[in-house]
Coordinates of C-alpha atoms in Angstrom, one line a residue:
D2 CA -47.8 17.7 -132.5
F3 CA -46.9 14.6 -134.9
K4 CA -47.9 16.2 -138.1
A5 CA -45.3 19.4 -137.1
L6 CA -42.8 17.3 -135.4
E7 CA -42.7 15.4 -138.8
G8 CA -42.2 18.1 -141.5
A9 CA -39.7 19.5 -139.4
A10 CA -37.7 16.0 -139.3
E11 CA -38.3 16.5 -143.5
D12 CA -37.5 19.7 -143.4
F13 CA -33.8 19.4 -141.4
T14 CA -33.0 15.5 -143.3
N15 CA -33.5 17.5 -146.2
R16 CA -30.8 20.0 -145.5
Y17 CA -28.1 17.4 -143.4
A18 CA -26.0 14.8 -144.8
G19 CA -26.1 11.6 -142.3
F20 CA -29.7 11.6 -140.8
S21 CA -33.4 10.4 -141.2
K22 CA -36.8 11.5 -140.2
P23 CA -37.2 8.7 -138.1
A24 CA -33.8 9.6 -136.2
I25 CA -35.3 13.3 -135.8
I26 CA -38.3 12.1 -135.2
G27 CA -37.1 9.4 -132.2
A28 CA -34.9 12.1 -130.7
S29 CA -37.8 13.6 -130.2
Y30 CA -39.0 11.2 -128.2
D31 CA -36.1 10.5 -126.4
I32 CA -36.0 14.8 -125.1
K33 CA -39.7 14.7 -124.6
S34 CA -39.2 11.4 -122.1
A35 CA -36.2 12.9 -120.5
L36 CA -38.4 16.5 -120.3
S37 CA -41.5 16.4 -119.7
S38 CA -42.3 20.0 -119.0
L39 CA -40.8 20.8 -122.5
S40 CA -43.6 22.4 -125.1
D41 CA -44.3 19.9 -128.6
E42 CA -42.5 23.2 -130.4
A43 CA -39.4 23.1 -127.9
V44 CA -39.3 19.8 -128.2
G45 CA -39.0 19.9 -131.6
T46 CA -36.4 22.7 -131.2
F47 CA -34.3 20.6 -129.1
A48 CA -34.3 17.6 -130.9
Q49 CA -33.5 19.7 -134.6
L50 CA -31.0 22.3 -132.3
A51 CA -29.6 18.8 -130.7
A52 CA -29.0 16.5 -134.0
L53 CA -27.5 20.5 -135.7
T54 CA -25.0 20.2 -133.2
A55 CA -23.8 17.2 -133.2
K56 CA -22.9 17.5 -136.9
A57 CA -21.6 20.5 -136.3
T58 CA -19.1 18.4 -133.6
K59 CA -18.6 15.4 -135.0
A60 CA -20.6 13.3 -132.7
S61 CA -23.9 11.7 -133.0
T62 CA -26.9 12.8 -132.3
E63 CA -28.1 10.0 -129.5
E64 CA -24.9 11.5 -127.3
M65 CA -25.9 15.3 -128.2
V66 CA -29.6 14.4 -127.3
G67 CA -28.3 12.9 -124.1
T68 CA -25.7 15.9 -123.7
F69 CA -28.9 18.2 -124.2
T70 CA -31.0 16.7 -121.9
T71 CA -28.4 16.3 -119.2
A72 CA -27.1 19.7 -119.9
Y73 CA -30.7 21.0 -119.5
G74 CA -30.9 19.8 -115.8
I75 CA -27.6 21.1 -114.8
F76 CA -27.3 25.0 -116.5
K77 CA -31.4 25.7 -117.5
P78 CA -31.6 26.7 -112.9
I79 CA -28.9 29.1 -113.8
M80 CA -29.7 30.2 -116.6
A81 CA -34.2 31.4 -115.7
E82 CA -34.0 34.3 -117.9
M83 CA -34.0 32.2 -120.7
S84 CA -36.5 31.1 -122.3
D85 CA -36.2 27.0 -123.1
M86 CA -36.4 27.5 -127.4
Q87 CA -33.5 30.3 -126.3
W88 CA -31.9 28.0 -124.0
A89 CA -31.5 25.8 -126.4
Q90 CA -29.6 27.4 -129.0
A91 CA -27.5 28.9 -126.8
F92 CA -26.2 26.0 -125.5
S93 CA -26.0 24.6 -129.2
G94 CA -23.6 27.8 -129.5
A95 CA -22.0 27.7 -126.6
M96 CA -20.6 23.8 -127.4
A97 CA -20.1 24.8 -131.3
Q98 CA -18.1 27.1 -129.8
T99 CA -15.9 24.9 -127.6
V100 CA -15.0 22.3 -130.0
Q101 CA -13.8 25.0 -132.5
A102 CA -11.5 27.1 -130.5
F103 CA -10.1 23.8 -128.3
K104 CA -9.8 20.9 -131.0
T105 CA -12.5 18.6 -128.9
T106 CA -15.7 16.8 -130.3
G107 CA -19.2 17.0 -129.1
A108 CA -18.8 13.2 -128.2
Q109 CA -15.9 14.4 -125.4
M110 CA -17.9 17.5 -124.6
A111 CA -20.4 15.4 -123.4
E112 CA -18.2 12.8 -121.5
A113 CA -16.9 15.9 -119.4
I114 CA -20.1 17.5 -119.0
K115 CA -21.5 14.7 -117.7
N116 CA -18.5 13.7 -114.9
V117 CA -18.6 16.9 -113.5
G118 CA -22.7 17.3 -113.4
A119 CA -23.8 19.5 -111.7
T120 CA -20.9 20.2 -109.2
A121 CA -20.1 23.5 -110.7
A122 CA -23.6 24.7 -111.3
A123 CA -24.4 24.2 -107.8
S124 CA -22.1 27.1 -107.4
N125 CA -23.9 29.3 -109.8
I126 CA -20.4 29.1 -112.2
P127 CA -21.8 30.5 -115.4
L128 CA -21.9 27.6 -118.6
N129 CA -19.3 29.4 -120.5
E130 CA -16.6 29.1 -118.5
Q131 CA -17.4 26.0 -117.1
L132 CA -17.5 24.8 -120.9
A133 CA -14.0 26.8 -121.1
I134 CA -12.8 25.2 -118.6
L135 CA -13.5 21.6 -119.9
G136 CA -11.7 22.9 -123.1
T137 CA -9.1 23.7 -121.9
L138 CA -8.5 20.8 -119.9
Q139 CA -9.1 18.9 -123.1
T140 CA -5.7 20.0 -124.9
T141 CA -3.7 17.8 -123.0
M142 CA -6.3 15.0 -122.0
P143 CA -9.8 13.3 -122.7
G144 CA -13.3 15.2 -122.1
S145 CA -14.1 12.0 -119.2
E146 CA -10.5 12.8 -117.0
A147 CA -11.3 17.0 -117.8
G148 CA -14.2 16.8 -116.5
T149 CA -13.3 14.8 -113.4
L150 CA -10.6 16.7 -112.5
Y151 CA -12.8 20.1 -112.5
K152 CA -15.3 18.4 -110.6
A153 CA -12.1 17.8 -108.0
F154 CA -11.5 20.8 -107.4
V155 CA -14.9 22.6 -106.8
M156 CA -15.5 20.1 -103.9
K157 CA -13.0 21.0 -102.5
A158 CA -11.8 24.8 -103.3
A159 CA -13.6 26.1 -100.6
E160 CA -12.3 24.5 -97.7
A161 CA -8.8 24.8 -99.6
G162 CA -8.2 28.3 -99.6
E163 CA -9.0 28.4 -96.0
K164 CA -6.4 26.1 -95.6
L165 CA -3.7 27.9 -98.3
G166 CA -4.9 31.1 -96.5
L167 CA -6.4 32.0 -99.3
S168 CA -10.3 33.3 -100.4
F169 CA -11.3 31.5 -102.5
V170 CA -15.2 32.1 -101.9
G171 CA -17.1 35.5 -102.8
P172 CA -19.3 37.8 -101.2
T173 CA -22.5 35.8 -101.1
G174 CA -20.7 32.4 -100.0
Q175 CA -20.3 30.8 -103.4
L176 CA -17.4 30.0 -105.2
E177 CA -15.6 33.2 -107.4
N178 CA -15.4 32.5 -110.7
I179 CA -11.8 31.1 -111.8
L180 CA -9.9 34.0 -113.0
P181 CA -9.4 35.6 -109.9
I182 CA -9.1 32.1 -108.2
L183 CA -5.6 31.8 -110.4
D184 CA -4.6 34.7 -109.2
E185 CA -5.1 34.3 -105.6
V186 CA -3.4 31.3 -106.5
K187 CA -0.6 32.8 -108.6
A188 CA 0.2 35.9 -105.8
K189 CA 1.1 33.1 -103.7
F190 CA 2.7 30.5 -105.1
P191 CA 4.9 32.5 -108.5
D192 CA 6.0 29.3 -109.9
L193 CA 3.7 26.3 -109.2
S194 CA 6.0 24.1 -110.8
Q195 CA 8.1 24.2 -107.8
A196 CA 7.1 20.5 -105.9
A197 CA 6.8 22.7 -102.5
A198 CA 4.4 24.4 -103.5
Q199 CA 2.9 21.7 -105.4
V200 CA 3.1 19.6 -101.5
Q201 CA 0.8 22.4 -100.1
I202 CA -1.8 22.5 -103.0
K203 CA -2.3 18.6 -102.5
E204 CA -2.3 18.5 -98.3
A205 CA -5.2 20.8 -98.6
F206 CA -7.2 19.7 -101.5
G207 CA -6.9 16.3 -100.5
S208 CA -6.6 15.3 -103.9
D209 CA -3.8 15.0 -107.1
E210 CA -6.5 16.3 -109.4
A211 CA -6.7 19.2 -108.0
V212 CA -3.1 19.9 -108.4
K213 CA -3.0 19.0 -111.5
F214 CA -5.9 20.7 -112.3
L215 CA -4.0 23.9 -111.4
L216 CA -1.6 23.8 -113.2
Q217 CA -3.1 23.2 -116.1
M218 CA -5.3 26.2 -115.5
S219 CA -2.7 28.3 -115.1
M220 CA -0.4 27.5 -117.5
N221 CA -3.1 28.1 -120.4
A222 CA -5.0 31.3 -118.1
G223 CA -4.9 33.6 -121.2
T224 CA -5.8 31.4 -123.6
L225 CA -8.7 30.2 -120.8
A226 CA -10.0 34.0 -120.7
G227 CA -10.2 34.2 -124.0
G228 CA -11.9 31.2 -124.7
I229 CA -14.6 32.1 -121.3
D230 CA -15.3 35.5 -123.8
A231 CA -15.8 33.5 -126.4
V232 CA -18.0 31.6 -125.3
G233 CA -20.1 33.7 -123.9
L234 CA -20.3 35.7 -127.1
A235 CA -21.5 32.3 -129.1
M236 CA -23.9 32.1 -126.9
R237 CA -25.6 35.0 -127.2
Q238 CA -25.6 34.6 -131.0
G239 CA -27.6 31.6 -130.4
T240 CA -26.4 28.9 -133.1
A241 CA -24.7 31.1 -136.1
L242 CA -21.5 28.9 -135.0
T243 CA -23.1 26.0 -135.2
E244 CA -24.9 26.4 -138.4
Q245 CA -21.7 27.6 -140.4
M246 CA -20.0 24.6 -138.9
A247 CA -22.9 21.9 -139.9
Q248 CA -22.6 23.2 -142.8
A249 CA -19.0 23.1 -143.4
M250 CA -19.5 19.2 -142.4
N251 CA -22.0 18.8 -145.1
R252 CA -20.0 20.4 -148.3
D253 CA -18.7 17.2 -148.7
L254 CA -19.0 15.0 -152.4
G255 CA -20.6 12.2 -150.4
A256 CA -22.6 14.3 -147.8
Q257 CA -23.7 16.6 -150.8
L258 CA -24.7 13.4 -153.3
S259 CA -26.9 11.7 -150.2
L260 CA -28.4 14.8 -150.5
V261 CA -29.3 14.8 -153.7

């Protein structure tokens, strides 16, 4: 529906600085190319929400279009109860909250999500938990490294738990959520800064990445728990926080003049 798409693009660019109608229409084409099953209405919604999320999180529209389409393939299967448009709104809110809470950016989150891929989603780990973990890691490292560390942990967690005499797997055979896993690790290794503890963990996981991941998570367990809850709330509220953040970015003089 090209006429509706053009009208939606014009409405968006009249409200937010830094965008053009061709850019929003181009984003729609990119989304349709990547996700051909989306309806015309959903394509328009995805394009506008990708642009809105980019504005809110200091990312480019291209980066956020890529993130939305990649994340849809990763997360939508474990969020099947949502319609496509509900999912897009929830994902936008989740990204905004993660960026705000952990002082990262949409571009860094894009790299983190790309590097984790579907590894954690295959274990049915919820979106809010994954994003909060990636945000927590980015307090000390870039997004690409955060994604790599998380993926290294998830890939070896079940096997490593057995080697350590711990159970990181729930009754369904899937990986437990991160907080119960951290509780088990802390019970066995009260002080992860000890070299002996780190040697055992490295031997079990087979990599330094997993040791670094667990150290970072255990040091920030309280922040992580709050982050998981906050991202979950933002998802339920849809685009409320995204719009608030985008409007704040839209209030500077240059942005206002460009809209006149």
